[in-house]
CSV table of N, CA and C in Angstrom, one decimal:
chain,number,residue,atom,x,y,z
A,251,UNK,N,55.0,-10.3,67.3
A,251,UNK,CA,55.5,-10.3,65.7
A,251,UNK,C,56.3,-9.1,65.7
A,252,UNK,N,57.2,-9.0,65.1
A,252,UNK,CA,58.1,-7.7,64.5
A,252,UNK,C,57.0,-6.9,63.6
A,253,UNK,N,57.2,-5.3,64.0
A,253,UNK,CA,56.5,-4.4,63.2
A,253,UNK,C,57.4,-4.1,62.0
A,254,UNK,N,56.8,-4.2,60.8
A,254,UNK,CA,57.7,-3.8,59.8
A,254,UNK,C,57.0,-2.3,59.2
A,255,UNK,N,57.6,-1.6,59.1
A,255,UNK,CA,57.6,0.0,59.0
A,255,UNK,C,58.4,0.7,58.2
A,256,UNK,N,58.1,1.4,57.4
A,256,UNK,CA,59.2,2.4,56.4
A,256,UNK,C,58.8,3.8,56.8
A,257,UNK,N,59.6,4.6,56.4
A,257,UNK,CA,59.3,6.0,56.3
A,257,UNK,C,60.3,6.5,55.3
A,258,UNK,N,60.1,7.8,54.8
A,258,UNK,CA,60.8,8.0,53.4
A,258,UNK,C,60.8,9.6,53.7
A,259,UNK,N,62.1,10.0,53.2
A,259,UNK,CA,62.8,11.5,53.4
A,259,UNK,C,62.2,12.1,51.8
A,260,UNK,N,61.5,13.0,51.9
A,260,UNK,CA,61.4,13.9,50.6
A,260,UNK,C,62.2,15.0,50.7
A,261,UNK,N,63.2,15.0,49.9
A,261,UNK,CA,64.3,16.0,49.9
A,261,UNK,C,63.8,17.1,49.4
A,262,UNK,N,62.9,17.2,48.1
A,262,UNK,CA,62.4,18.2,47.5
A,262,UNK,C,61.7,19.1,48.5
A,263,UNK,N,60.7,18.5,49.2
A,263,UNK,CA,60.0,19.3,49.9
A,263,UNK,C,60.6,19.4,51.5
A,264,UNK,N,61.4,18.7,51.9
A,264,UNK,CA,62.3,18.6,53.1
A,264,UNK,C,61.1,18.0,54.2
A,265,UNK,N,60.4,17.0,54.0
A,265,UNK,CA,59.6,16.3,54.9
A,265,UNK,C,59.5,14.8,54.9
A,266,UNK,N,59.6,14.5,56.1
A,266,UNK,CA,59.8,13.2,56.4
A,266,UNK,C,58.1,12.6,56.2
A,267,UNK,N,58.0,11.4,55.6
A,267,UNK,CA,56.8,10.8,55.4
A,267,UNK,C,56.6,9.6,56.3
A,268,UNK,N,55.7,9.3,56.9
A,268,UNK,CA,55.6,8.5,58.0
A,268,UNK,C,55.1,7.0,57.4
A,269,UNK,N,55.0,6.0,58.0
A,269,UNK,CA,54.9,4.5,57.5
A,269,UNK,C,53.3,4.3,57.0
A,270,UNK,N,52.3,5.3,57.5
A,270,UNK,CA,51.1,5.3,57.1
A,270,UNK,C,50.9,6.1,55.8
A,271,UNK,N,51.7,7.0,55.4
A,271,UNK,CA,51.7,7.4,54.2
A,271,UNK,C,52.5,7.4,53.1
A,272,UNK,N,53.6,6.3,53.4
A,272,UNK,CA,54.4,5.5,52.1
A,272,UNK,C,54.0,4.4,51.7
A,273,UNK,N,54.1,4.2,50.4
A,273,UNK,CA,54.0,3.0,49.8
A,273,UNK,C,55.1,2.5,49.0
A,274,UNK,N,55.9,1.7,48.9
A,274,UNK,CA,57.1,1.1,48.4
A,274,UNK,C,56.6,0.1,47.2
A,275,UNK,N,56.8,0.6,46.0
A,275,UNK,CA,56.1,-0.7,45.1
A,275,UNK,C,57.0,-0.5,43.7
A,276,UNK,N,57.6,-1.6,43.1
A,276,UNK,CA,58.2,-1.8,41.8
A,276,UNK,C,59.2,-0.6,41.8
A,277,UNK,N,60.1,-0.7,43.2
A,277,UNK,CA,61.4,0.2,43.1
A,277,UNK,C,60.8,1.8,43.0
A,278,UNK,N,59.7,2.2,43.3
A,278,UNK,CA,59.6,3.6,43.5
A,278,UNK,C,59.0,3.6,44.8
A,279,UNK,N,58.6,5.0,45.4
A,279,UNK,CA,58.1,5.6,46.5
A,279,UNK,C,56.9,6.4,46.2
A,280,UNK,N,55.9,5.8,46.6
A,280,UNK,CA,54.5,6.5,46.6
A,280,UNK,C,54.0,7.3,47.9
A,281,UNK,N,53.5,8.2,47.7
A,281,UNK,CA,53.2,9.0,49.0
A,281,UNK,C,51.9,9.4,48.9
A,282,UNK,N,51.1,8.9,50.1
A,282,UNK,CA,49.6,9.2,50.4
A,282,UNK,C,49.4,10.2,51.5
A,283,UNK,N,49.4,11.6,51.0
A,283,UNK,CA,49.4,12.4,52.2
A,283,UNK,C,48.0,12.4,53.1
A,284,UNK,N,47.0,11.8,52.4
A,284,UNK,CA,45.7,11.8,53.1
A,284,UNK,C,45.3,10.8,53.9
A,285,UNK,N,46.1,9.7,53.3
A,285,UNK,CA,46.0,8.5,54.3
A,285,UNK,C,44.9,7.7,54.0
A,286,UNK,N,44.2,8.0,52.9
A,286,UNK,CA,43.1,7.4,52.5
A,286,UNK,C,43.1,6.7,50.9
A,287,UNK,N,42.4,5.7,50.9
A,287,UNK,CA,42.5,5.0,49.8
A,287,UNK,C,42.0,6.1,48.1
A,288,UNK,N,41.2,6.6,48.6
A,288,UNK,CA,40.7,7.3,47.7
A,288,UNK,C,41.6,8.7,47.2
A,289,UNK,N,42.4,9.0,48.0
A,289,UNK,CA,43.1,10.1,47.6
A,289,UNK,C,44.4,10.1,46.7
A,290,UNK,N,44.7,11.1,46.1
A,290,UNK,CA,45.7,10.6,45.0
A,290,UNK,C,46.8,10.6,45.8
A,291,UNK,N,47.8,9.8,45.1
A,291,UNK,CA,49.3,9.4,45.5
A,291,UNK,C,50.1,10.0,44.7
A,292,UNK,N,51.4,10.4,45.1
A,292,UNK,CA,52.5,10.7,44.0
A,292,UNK,C,53.5,10.1,44.4
A,293,UNK,N,54.5,10.0,43.4
A,293,UNK,CA,55.8,9.2,43.7
A,293,UNK,C,57.0,9.7,43.4
A,294,UNK,N,58.0,8.8,43.4
A,294,UNK,CA,59.3,9.5,42.7
A,294,UNK,C,60.1,8.1,42.8
A,295,UNK,N,61.3,8.3,42.1
A,295,UNK,CA,62.2,7.2,41.8
A,295,UNK,C,62.8,6.7,43.3
A,296,UNK,N,63.1,5.3,43.4
A,296,UNK,CA,63.6,4.8,44.5
A,296,UNK,C,65.0,5.3,44.8
A,297,UNK,N,65.1,5.6,45.7
A,297,UNK,CA,66.5,6.0,46.4
A,297,UNK,C,66.8,5.4,47.7
A,298,UNK,N,67.6,4.4,47.9
A,298,UNK,CA,68.1,3.5,49.2
A,298,UNK,C,68.3,4.4,50.2
A,299,UNK,N,69.0,5.5,50.0
A,299,UNK,CA,69.2,6.4,51.3
A,299,UNK,C,67.8,7.0,51.6
A,300,UNK,N,66.8,7.3,50.9
A,300,UNK,CA,65.8,8.0,51.6
A,300,UNK,C,64.6,7.0,52.1
A,301,UNK,N,64.7,5.9,52.0
A,301,UNK,CA,63.8,5.0,52.6
A,301,UNK,C,64.5,4.6,53.9
A,302,UNK,N,63.8,4.4,54.9
A,302,UNK,CA,64.3,4.0,56.3
A,302,UNK,C,63.4,3.0,56.8
A,303,UNK,N,63.8,2.0,57.6
A,303,UNK,CA,63.1,0.9,58.0
A,303,UNK,C,63.2,0.9,59.5
A,304,UNK,N,62.2,0.8,60.1
A,304,UNK,CA,62.1,0.7,61.4
A,304,UNK,C,62.7,-0.8,62.1
A,305,UNK,N,63.8,-0.4,62.9
A,305,UNK,CA,64.5,-1.4,63.7
A,305,UNK,C,63.6,-2.0,64.7
A,306,UNK,N,63.8,-3.2,65.0
A,306,UNK,CA,63.1,-3.9,66.3
A,306,UNK,C,63.0,-3.1,67.6
A,307,UNK,N,64.1,-2.3,67.9
A,307,UNK,CA,64.2,-1.8,69.1
A,307,UNK,C,63.3,-0.4,69.2
A,308,UNK,N,62.6,-0.1,70.5
A,308,UNK,CA,62.1,1.1,71.0
A,308,UNK,C,63.1,1.7,71.7
A,309,UNK,N,63.0,3.3,71.7
A,309,UNK,CA,63.7,3.8,73.0
A,309,UNK,C,63.0,3.9,74.0
A,310,UNK,N,63.4,4.7,75.3
A,310,UNK,CA,63.0,4.9,76.4
A,310,UNK,C,61.7,5.2,76.5
A,311,UNK,N,61.3,6.2,75.7
A,311,UNK,CA,59.9,6.6,75.8
A,311,UNK,C,58.9,6.0,74.7
A,312,UNK,N,59.4,4.9,74.1
A,312,UNK,CA,58.6,3.9,73.1
A,312,UNK,C,58.6,4.3,71.9
A,313,UNK,N,59.3,5.4,71.4
A,313,UNK,CA,59.5,5.6,70.0
A,313,UNK,C,60.2,4.7,69.4
A,314,UNK,N,59.9,4.3,68.3
A,314,UNK,CA,60.4,3.5,67.4
A,314,UNK,C,61.9,4.1,66.7
A,315,UNK,N,62.9,3.2,66.6
A,315,UNK,CA,64.3,3.6,66.4
A,315,UNK,C,64.1,3.1,64.6
A,316,UNK,N,64.5,4.2,64.0
A,316,UNK,CA,64.6,3.7,62.3
A,316,UNK,C,65.9,3.9,61.9
A,317,UNK,N,66.4,3.4,60.9
A,317,UNK,CA,67.4,3.4,60.2
A,317,UNK,C,67.6,5.2,59.8
A,318,UNK,N,69.0,5.5,59.9
A,318,UNK,CA,69.4,6.9,60.1
A,318,UNK,C,68.9,7.9,61.2
A,319,UNK,N,68.5,7.4,62.3
A,319,UNK,CA,68.2,8.2,63.3
A,319,UNK,C,69.3,8.7,64.1
A,320,UNK,N,69.3,9.3,64.8
A,320,UNK,CA,70.5,10.0,65.9
A,320,UNK,C,70.2,9.4,67.3
A,321,UNK,N,70.9,8.9,67.8
A,321,UNK,CA,70.6,8.4,69.1
A,321,UNK,C,71.7,8.4,70.3
A,322,UNK,N,71.4,8.5,71.4
A,322,UNK,CA,72.6,8.5,72.5
A,322,UNK,C,71.6,7.0,73.2
A,323,UNK,N,72.4,6.8,74.5
A,323,UNK,CA,72.0,6.1,75.6
A,323,UNK,C,72.0,6.6,76.7
A,324,UNK,N,71.0,6.0,77.6
A,324,UNK,CA,70.9,6.5,78.9
A,324,UNK,C,72.0,6.2,79.7
A,325,UNK,N,72.6,5.4,79.7
A,325,UNK,CA,73.9,5.0,80.3
A,325,UNK,C,75.2,5.5,79.8
A,326,UNK,N,75.3,5.9,78.7
A,326,UNK,CA,76.3,6.3,77.9
A,326,UNK,C,75.9,7.2,77.0
A,327,UNK,N,76.4,8.3,77.4
A,327,UNK,CA,76.0,9.8,76.8
A,327,UNK,C,76.7,10.1,75.3
A,328,UNK,N,77.5,9.0,74.7
A,328,UNK,CA,77.9,9.2,73.3
A,328,UNK,C,76.9,9.2,72.3
A,329,UNK,N,77.2,10.0,71.2
A,329,UNK,CA,75.9,10.0,70.1
A,329,UNK,C,76.4,9.3,68.9
A,330,UNK,N,75.2,8.6,68.3
A,330,UNK,CA,75.4,7.6,67.5
A,330,UNK,C,74.5,7.8,66.2
A,331,UNK,N,74.6,7.3,65.1
A,331,UNK,CA,73.8,7.2,64.0
A,331,UNK,C,73.5,5.9,63.6
A,332,UNK,N,72.1,5.5,63.5
A,332,UNK,CA,71.9,4.2,63.1
A,332,UNK,C,72.0,3.8,61.5
A,333,UNK,N,72.8,2.8,61.3
A,333,UNK,CA,72.9,2.4,59.8
A,333,UNK,C,73.0,0.7,59.5
A,334,UNK,N,72.5,0.3,58.6
A,334,UNK,CA,72.7,-1.2,58.5
A,334,UNK,C,74.0,-1.3,57.9
A,335,UNK,N,74.5,-2.4,58.5
A,335,UNK,CA,76.1,-2.6,58.3
A,335,UNK,C,75.8,-3.9,57.4
A,336,UNK,N,76.2,-3.7,56.1
A,336,UNK,CA,76.1,-5.2,55.2
A,336,UNK,C,77.2,-6.1,55.7
A,337,UNK,N,78.2,-6.0,56.2
A,337,UNK,CA,79.0,-6.9,56.4
A,337,UNK,C,78.4,-7.8,57.7
A,338,UNK,N,78.0,-7.1,58.8
A,338,UNK,CA,77.4,-7.8,59.8
A,338,UNK,C,76.0,-8.3,59.6
A,339,UNK,N,75.3,-7.7,58.5
A,339,UNK,CA,74.0,-8.1,58.2
A,339,UNK,C,73.2,-7.7,59.5
A,340,UNK,N,73.2,-6.5,60.0
A,340,UNK,CA,72.5,-5.9,60.9
A,340,UNK,C,72.5,-4.6,61.3
A,341,UNK,N,71.6,-3.9,61.8
A,341,UNK,CA,71.5,-2.6,62.1
A,341,UNK,C,72.6,-2.4,63.2
A,342,UNK,N,73.3,-1.3,63.1
A,342,UNK,CA,74.3,-1.0,64.4
A,342,UNK,C,74.1,0.6,64.7
A,343,UNK,N,75.0,1.0,65.9
A,343,UNK,CA,74.8,2.6,66.3
A,343,UNK,C,76.6,2.4,65.8
A,344,UNK,N,76.4,3.8,64.9
A,344,UNK,CA,77.9,4.1,64.5
A,344,UNK,C,78.2,5.4,65.1
A,345,UNK,N,79.5,5.4,65.7
A,345,UNK,CA,79.8,6.7,66.2
A,345,UNK,C,79.6,8.0,65.4
A,346,UNK,N,78.8,8.9,65.8
A,346,UNK,CA,78.6,10.3,65.1
A,346,UNK,C,79.7,10.9,64.4
A,347,UNK,N,81.1,11.0,65.0
A,347,UNK,CA,82.1,11.6,64.3
A,347,UNK,C,82.6,10.8,63.1
A,348,UNK,N,81.8,9.7,62.7
A,348,UNK,CA,82.3,9.0,61.5
A,348,UNK,C,81.1,9.1,60.7
A,349,UNK,N,80.4,10.0,60.7
A,349,UNK,CA,79.2,10.5,59.8
A,349,UNK,C,79.9,11.0,58.3
A,350,UNK,N,79.4,10.3,57.3
A,350,UNK,CA,79.9,10.6,56.0
A,350,UNK,C,81.9,10.5,55.9
A,351,UNK,N,82.1,9.7,56.6
A,351,UNK,CA,83.7,8.9,56.6
A,351,UNK,C,83.6,7.7,56.2
A,352,UNK,N,84.9,7.1,56.5
A,352,UNK,CA,85.0,5.9,56.5
A,352,UNK,C,84.3,4.8,57.2
A,353,UNK,N,83.3,4.4,56.9
A,353,UNK,CA,82.4,3.6,57.8
A,353,UNK,C,83.1,2.3,58.2
A,354,UNK,N,84.0,1.7,57.4
A,354,UNK,CA,84.7,0.5,57.7
A,354,UNK,C,85.6,0.7,59.2
A,355,UNK,N,86.2,1.8,59.2
A,355,UNK,CA,87.0,1.9,60.5
A,355,UNK,C,86.3,2.2,61.6
A,356,UNK,N,85.1,2.9,61.4
A,356,UNK,CA,84.1,3.2,62.6
A,356,UNK,C,83.7,2.3,63.4
A,357,UNK,N,83.9,2.6,65.1
A,357,UNK,CA,83.5,1.6,65.7
A,357,UNK,C,81.9,1.5,65.8
A,358,UNK,N,81.4,0.2,65.9
A,358,UNK,CA,80.0,-0.2,65.7
A,358,UNK,C,79.2,-0.8,67.0
A,359,UNK,N,78.5,-0.5,67.4
A,359,UNK,CA,77.7,-0.7,68.5
A,359,UNK,C,76.5,-1.9,68.0
A,360,UNK,N,76.4,-2.9,68.2
A,360,UNK,CA,75.7,-4.0,67.7
A,360,UNK,C,74.3,-3.7,68.5
A,361,UNK,N,73.0,-4.2,67.9
A,361,UNK,CA,72.0,-3.8,68.7
A,361,UNK,C,71.8,-4.8,69.9
A,362,UNK,N,72.5,-5.8,69.8
A,362,UNK,CA,72.5,-7.2,70.6
A,362,UNK,C,72.9,-6.3,72.1
A,363,UNK,N,73.7,-5.3,72.0
A,363,UNK,CA,74.1,-4.6,73.5
A,363,UNK,C,73.1,-3.6,73.9
A,364,UNK,N,72.4,-3.1,73.1
A,364,UNK,CA,71.6,-2.0,73.4
A,364,UNK,C,70.7,-2.5,74.5
A,365,UNK,N,70.6,-1.5,75.6
A,365,UNK,CA,69.6,-1.7,76.8
A,365,UNK,C,70.6,-2.7,77.9
A,366,UNK,N,71.6,-2.9,77.5
A,366,UNK,CA,72.5,-3.8,78.8
A,366,UNK,C,73.4,-2.8,79.6
A,367,UNK,N,73.8,-3.3,80.7
A,367,UNK,CA,74.2,-2.5,81.7
A,367,UNK,C,75.4,-2.0,81.1
A,368,UNK,N,75.8,-0.5,81.5
A,368,UNK,CA,76.8,0.1,80.9
A,368,UNK,C,76.2,0.9,79.7
A,369,UNK,N,75.4,0.5,78.9
A,369,UNK,CA,74.9,1.3,77.7
A,369,UNK,C,73.5,2.0,77.9
A,370,UNK,N,72.7,1.0,78.3
A,370,UNK,CA,71.4,1.6,78.6
A,370,UNK,C,70.8,1.4,77.4
A,371,UNK,N,69.3,1.9,77.6
A,371,UNK,CA,68.4,1.8,76.6
A,371,UNK,C,68.6,3.2,75.6
A,372,UNK,N,68.2,3.1,74.0
A,372,UNK,CA,68.4,4.3,73.4
A,372,UNK,C,67.6,5.3,73.6
A,373,UNK,N,67.9,6.5,73.1
A,373,UNK,CA,67.0,7.6,73.2
A,373,UNK,C,67.4,8.1,71.8
A,374,UNK,N,66.3,8.3,71.2
A,374,UNK,CA,66.0,8.9,69.9
A,374,UNK,C,66.3,10.2,70.1
A,375,UNK,N,67.1,11.2,69.3
A,375,UNK,CA,67.4,12.7,69.3
A,375,UNK,C,66.9,13.1,68.2
A,376,UNK,N,66.9,12.5,67.0
A,376,UNK,CA,66.2,12.9,65.8
A,376,UNK,C,66.7,12.1,64.5
A,377,UNK,N,67.0,12.6,63.4
A,377,UNK,CA,67.5,11.8,62.3
A,377,UNK,C,68.2,12.6,61.7
A,378,UNK,N,69.1,12.2,60.6
A,378,UNK,CA,70.0,12.8,59.9
A,378,UNK,C,69.3,13.6,58.9
A,379,UNK,N,68.2,13.5,58.6
A,379,UNK,CA,67.7,14.7,57.7
A,379,UNK,C,67.0,15.8,58.0
A,380,UNK,N,66.0,15.6,59.2
A,380,UNK,CA,65.4,16.5,59.8
A,380,UNK,C,66.3,17.5,60.6
A,381,UNK,N,67.2,16.9,61.5
A,381,UNK,CA,68.0,17.5,62.4
A,381,UNK,C,69.7,17.5,62.0
A,382,UNK,N,70.0,17.9,60.9
A,382,UNK,CA,71.6,17.9,60.5
A,382,UNK,C,72.3,18.4,61.5
A,383,UNK,N,72.0,19.8,62.4
A,383,UNK,CA,72.4,20.3,63.3
A,383,UNK,C,72.8,19.5,64.2
A,384,UNK,N,72.2,18.3,64.6
A,384,UNK,CA,72.7,17.1,65.6
A,384,UNK,C,74.2,16.9,65.1
A,385,UNK,N,74.3,16.5,64.0
A,385,UNK,CA,75.5,15.9,63.1
A,385,UNK,C,76.7,17.0,63.4
A,386,UNK,N,76.5,18.3,63.2
A,386,UNK,CA,77.4,19.0,63.1
A,386,UNK,C,77.8,19.4,64.5
A,387,UNK,N,76.9,19.8,65.3
A,387,UNK,CA,77.3,19.9,66.9
A,387,UNK,C,78.2,18.9,67.4
A,388,UNK,N,77.8,17.4,67.0
A,388,UNK,CA,78.5,16.2,67.5
A,388,UNK,C,79.9,16.3,67.2
A,389,UNK,N,80.1,16.7,65.9
A,389,UNK,CA,81.2,16.2,65.0
A,389,UNK,C,82.3,17.3,65.4
A,390,UNK,N,81.8,18.4,65.6
A,390,UNK,CA,82.7,19.6,65.8
A,390,UNK,C,83.3,19.7,67.5
A,391,UNK,N,82.6,18.8,68.3
A,391,UNK,CA,83.0,18.9,69.7
A,391,UNK,C,84.0,17.8,70.0
């Protein structure tokens, strides 16, 4: 059975909240930092860009790959970021040099090919919120 997990970026506090701390309900995101039902929760308005879903792939170390992660592959040292492609209706790895650019023109690597010969399994390097330096380093090279 596929795991369904979400995480959320709290831009105000510059913190990533993990799936055991996040509740998405009625188009709002609620955070429960103590991870207990009796603790206080707080929330903010839903923003599609701040909620990230776990996709079914795991990286070499067994770490789950989420939407908006920055990844590379063991046999292909190019760097990508993970996004949901509305047209294809699937998560894809998109060349990092296209971050904040016209994604329609960006080369996209379907999850179908992840782990195959020539590409290899994904390796999570970070994500676009907690590790923006990975975007700058790769875009400028």
